[in-house]
PDB file of C-alpha atoms in Angstrom:
ATOM      1  CA  MET P   1     -62.116  54.045 -78.370  1.00 48.00           C
ATOM      2  CA  SER P   2     -59.832  56.172 -80.500  1.00 48.00           C
ATOM      3  CA  LYS P   3     -56.079  55.688 -80.238  1.00 50.00           C
ATOM      4  CA  LEU P   4     -55.807  59.374 -79.309  1.00 51.00           C
ATOM      5  CA  LEU P   5     -57.921  58.702 -76.214  1.00 60.00           C
ATOM      6  CA  THR P   6     -56.124  55.497 -75.208  1.00 78.00           C
ATOM      7  CA  PRO P   7     -54.011  56.362 -72.166  1.00 88.00           C
ATOM      8  CA  HIS P   8     -50.538  55.150 -71.326  1.00 90.00           C
ATOM      9  CA  LYS P   9     -50.830  52.562 -68.518  1.00 94.00           C
ATOM     10  CA  GLU P  10     -48.619  54.553 -66.130  1.00 96.00           C
ATOM     11  CA  SER P  11     -50.631  57.752 -66.658  1.00 97.00           C
ATOM     12  CA  ILE P  12     -53.829  56.278 -65.175  1.00 97.00           C
ATOM     13  CA  ILE P  13     -54.938  57.947 -61.967  1.00 98.00           C
ATOM     14  CA  TYR P  14     -58.340  56.259 -61.637  1.00 98.00           C
ATOM     15  CA  ARG P  15     -60.612  54.014 -63.653  1.00 97.00           C
ATOM     16  CA  ASP P  16     -63.916  52.262 -63.217  1.00 97.00           C
ATOM     17  CA  GLN P  17     -66.593  50.791 -65.493  1.00 97.00           C
ATOM     18  CA  ASN P  18     -67.731  54.265 -66.696  1.00 97.00           C
ATOM     19  CA  LEU P  19     -64.675  56.492 -66.995  1.00 97.00           C
ATOM     20  CA  TYR P  20     -61.007  56.955 -66.405  1.00 97.00           C
ATOM     21  CA  ILE P  21     -58.739  59.783 -65.258  1.00 98.00           C
ATOM     22  CA  CYS P  22     -55.220  60.057 -66.622  1.00 98.00           C
ATOM     23  CA  LEU P  23     -52.420  62.503 -67.210  1.00 98.00           C
ATOM     24  CA  ALA P  24     -52.930  64.184 -70.577  1.00 96.00           C
ATOM     25  CA  LYS P  25     -50.908  62.584 -73.367  1.00 94.00           C
ATOM     26  CA  TYR P  26     -50.312  66.066 -74.839  1.00 93.00           C
ATOM     27  CA  SER P  27     -49.914  68.247 -71.767  1.00 95.00           C
ATOM     28  CA  ILE P  28     -49.994  72.053 -71.777  1.00 94.00           C
ATOM     29  CA  THR P  29     -49.020  72.354 -68.084  1.00 95.00           C
ATOM     30  CA  LYS P  30     -47.628  70.096 -65.385  1.00 96.00           C
ATOM     31  CA  GLY P  31     -50.573  68.137 -63.961  1.00 97.00           C
ATOM     32  CA  HIS P  32     -52.884  68.528 -66.984  1.00 97.00           C
ATOM     33  CA  ILE P  33     -55.296  65.609 -66.702  1.00 98.00           C
ATOM     34  CA  VAL P  34     -58.136  64.228 -68.783  1.00 97.00           C
ATOM     35  CA  ILE P  35     -61.319  62.565 -67.585  1.00 97.00           C
ATOM     36  CA  VAL P  36     -62.770  60.369 -70.325  1.00 96.00           C
ATOM     37  CA  TRP P  37     -66.188  58.732 -70.461  1.00 96.00           C
ATOM     38  CA  LYS P  38     -65.590  55.186 -71.728  1.00 95.00           C
ATOM     39  CA  LYS P  39     -68.868  54.714 -73.573  1.00 94.00           C
ATOM     40  CA  ASP P  40     -68.921  56.328 -76.995  1.00 92.00           C
ATOM     41  CA  ILE P  41     -71.065  59.419 -76.311  1.00 94.00           C
ATOM     42  CA  SER P  42     -70.574  62.327 -78.703  1.00 94.00           C
ATOM     43  CA  ASP P  43     -71.878  65.170 -76.532  1.00 94.00           C
ATOM     44  CA  LEU P  44     -72.287  65.915 -72.841  1.00 94.00           C
ATOM     45  CA  SER P  45     -75.977  66.692 -73.344  1.00 95.00           C
ATOM     46  CA  LEU P  46     -76.571  63.068 -74.391  1.00 96.00           C
ATOM     47  CA  LEU P  47     -75.543  61.617 -71.028  1.00 96.00           C
ATOM     48  CA  PRO P  48     -78.417  60.510 -68.785  1.00 97.00           C
ATOM     49  CA  ASP P  49     -78.751  62.724 -65.687  1.00 97.00           C
ATOM     50  CA  ARG P  50     -77.357  60.056 -63.358  1.00 98.00           C
ATOM     51  CA  ASP P  51     -74.256  59.598 -65.539  1.00 98.00           C
ATOM     52  CA  TYR P  52     -73.800  63.358 -65.923  1.00 97.00           C
ATOM     53  CA  ASP P  53     -73.924  63.783 -62.127  1.00 98.00           C
ATOM     54  CA  TYR P  54     -71.402  60.982 -61.649  1.00 98.00           C
ATOM     55  CA  LEU P  55     -69.065  62.479 -64.248  1.00 98.00           C
ATOM     56  CA  MET P  56     -69.238  65.929 -62.692  1.00 98.00           C
ATOM     57  CA  ASP P  57     -68.679  64.558 -59.175  1.00 98.00           C
ATOM     58  CA  THR P  58     -65.558  62.885 -60.575  1.00 98.00           C
ATOM     59  CA  VAL P  59     -64.421  66.102 -62.270  1.00 98.00           C
ATOM     60  CA  PHE P  60     -64.722  67.990 -58.965  1.00 98.00           C
ATOM     61  CA  ALA P  61     -62.918  65.247 -57.015  1.00 98.00           C
ATOM     62  CA  ALA P  62     -60.090  65.286 -59.568  1.00 98.00           C
ATOM     63  CA  ARG P  63     -59.889  69.081 -59.407  1.00 98.00           C
ATOM     64  CA  ASN P  64     -59.593  68.928 -55.625  1.00 98.00           C
ATOM     65  CA  ALA P  65     -56.856  66.287 -55.910  1.00 98.00           C
ATOM     66  CA  LEU P  66     -54.921  68.540 -58.289  1.00 98.00           C
ATOM     67  CA  LEU P  67     -55.288  71.556 -56.006  1.00 98.00           C
ATOM     68  CA  LYS P  68     -53.943  69.580 -53.049  1.00 98.00           C
ATOM     69  CA  THR P  69     -51.196  67.714 -54.916  1.00 98.00           C
ATOM     70  CA  LEU P  70     -49.817  70.703 -56.802  1.00 98.00           C
ATOM     71  CA  LYS P  71     -50.468  73.259 -54.030  1.00 97.00           C
ATOM     72  CA  ILE P  72     -52.144  75.644 -56.448  1.00 96.00           C
ATOM     73  CA  LYS P  73     -55.274  77.777 -56.183  1.00 95.00           C
ATOM     74  CA  LYS P  74     -56.919  77.286 -59.586  1.00 95.00           C
ATOM     75  CA  VAL P  75     -57.648  74.506 -62.070  1.00 96.00           C
ATOM     76  CA  TYR P  76     -59.372  75.258 -65.347  1.00 95.00           C
ATOM     77  CA  LEU P  77     -62.173  72.810 -66.222  1.00 96.00           C
ATOM     78  CA  ILE P  78     -62.455  72.540 -69.999  1.00 95.00           C
ATOM     79  CA  TYR P  79     -65.061  70.678 -71.992  1.00 94.00           C
ATOM     80  CA  MET P  80     -64.585  70.791 -75.747  1.00 84.00           C
ATOM     81  CA  ASP P  81     -66.487  68.459 -78.028  1.00 78.00           C
ATOM     82  CA  GLU P  82     -64.360  68.589 -81.178  1.00 81.00           C
ATOM     83  CA  ALA P  83     -63.318  64.970 -80.586  1.00 85.00           C
ATOM     84  CA  LYS P  84     -67.001  63.946 -80.551  1.00 90.00           C
ATOM     85  CA  HIS P  85     -66.345  61.984 -77.355  1.00 92.00           C
ATOM     86  CA  VAL P  86     -67.269  63.123 -73.848  1.00 95.00           C
ATOM     87  CA  HIS P  87     -64.160  64.106 -71.909  1.00 95.00           C
ATOM     88  CA  TRP P  88     -62.938  66.941 -69.683  1.00 97.00           C
ATOM     89  CA  HIS P  89     -59.505  68.552 -69.535  1.00 96.00           C
ATOM     90  CA  LEU P  90     -58.387  69.806 -66.129  1.00 98.00           C
ATOM     91  CA  VAL P  91     -55.547  72.260 -66.578  1.00 96.00           C
ATOM     92  CA  PRO P  92     -53.696  73.559 -63.507  1.00 96.00           C
ATOM     93  CA  ARG P  93     -53.102  77.288 -63.463  1.00 93.00           C
ATOM     94  CA  TYR P  94     -49.842  78.368 -61.946  1.00 90.00           C
ATOM     95  CA  LYS P  95     -48.804  82.038 -62.265  1.00 85.00           C
ATOM     96  CA  GLU P  96     -50.563  82.759 -65.547  1.00 81.00           C
ATOM     97  CA  LYS P  97     -54.127  83.992 -65.749  1.00 76.00           C
ATOM     98  CA  GLY P  98     -56.734  83.920 -68.438  1.00 79.00           C
ATOM     99  CA  PHE P  99     -56.123  82.552 -71.883  1.00 81.00           C
ATOM    100  CA  GLU P 100     -52.320  82.813 -71.793  1.00 84.00           C
ATOM    101  CA  ILE P 101     -52.098  79.233 -70.588  1.00 86.00           C
ATOM    102  CA  PHE P 102     -53.695  78.053 -73.815  1.00 86.00           C
ATOM    103  CA  GLN P 103     -50.844  79.541 -75.821  1.00 88.00           C
ATOM    104  CA  HIS P 104     -48.511  76.821 -74.503  1.00 89.00           C
ATOM    105  CA  LYS P 105     -47.396  74.281 -77.070  1.00 93.00           C
ATOM    106  CA  PRO P 106     -48.570  70.829 -75.929  1.00 94.00           C
ATOM    107  CA  GLN P 107     -45.712  68.558 -74.897  1.00 94.00           C
ATOM    108  CA  ILE P 108     -45.801  64.777 -75.198  1.00 94.00           C
ATOM    109  CA  LEU P 109     -45.914  63.387 -71.674  1.00 94.00           C
ATOM    110  CA  LYS P 110     -42.847  61.347 -70.744  1.00 94.00           C
ATOM    111  CA  ASP P 111     -42.802  61.526 -66.936  1.00 95.00           C
ATOM    112  CA  PHE P 112     -45.737  59.689 -65.355  1.00 97.00           C
ATOM    113  CA  SER P 113     -44.676  60.021 -61.703  1.00 97.00           C
ATOM    114  CA  LEU P 114     -47.301  62.660 -60.938  1.00 98.00           C
ATOM    115  CA  ALA P 115     -50.129  60.134 -61.506  1.00 98.00           C
ATOM    116  CA  LYS P 116     -49.401  58.297 -58.249  1.00 97.00           C
ATOM    117  CA  LYS P 117     -49.225  61.542 -56.271  1.00 98.00           C
ATOM    118  CA  ILE P 118     -52.573  62.773 -57.616  1.00 98.00           C
ATOM    119  CA  LYS P 119     -54.130  59.358 -56.979  1.00 98.00           C
ATOM    120  CA  LYS P 120     -53.190  59.568 -53.271  1.00 98.00           C
ATOM    121  CA  ASN P 121     -55.194  62.812 -52.976  1.00 98.00           C
ATOM    122  CA  LEU P 122     -58.229  61.671 -54.987  1.00 98.00           C
ATOM    123  CA  VAL P 123     -61.233  61.466 -52.672  1.00 97.00           C
ATOM    124  CA  PHE P 124     -64.805  60.840 -53.801  1.00 91.00           C
TER     125      PHE P 124
END
């Protein structure tokens, strides 16, 4: 796994044999998380149906945990395959709408305390 995708230990929200959820190393909003498929798969379309379903169930559970933890109404679900590794970004939307949120300069994450709070609200 690439060093870019290796999470800081304290940022981990959930992990199992297939994937992990962590706070984004380069966050564009408070609560920005990443869900990373552990096996080296370059594109979402290459996942077997069972694995795709499991990944998406996890994405939705993580979204719901963010909504509850942060007391917000919207989380953007973003899949971009430039890294050539299956992963989702979940970006909480606060007062901004549309693409404005993507104009934020990513900040290196230094405070990992939110991971424990999100974990408490993660229900599968």
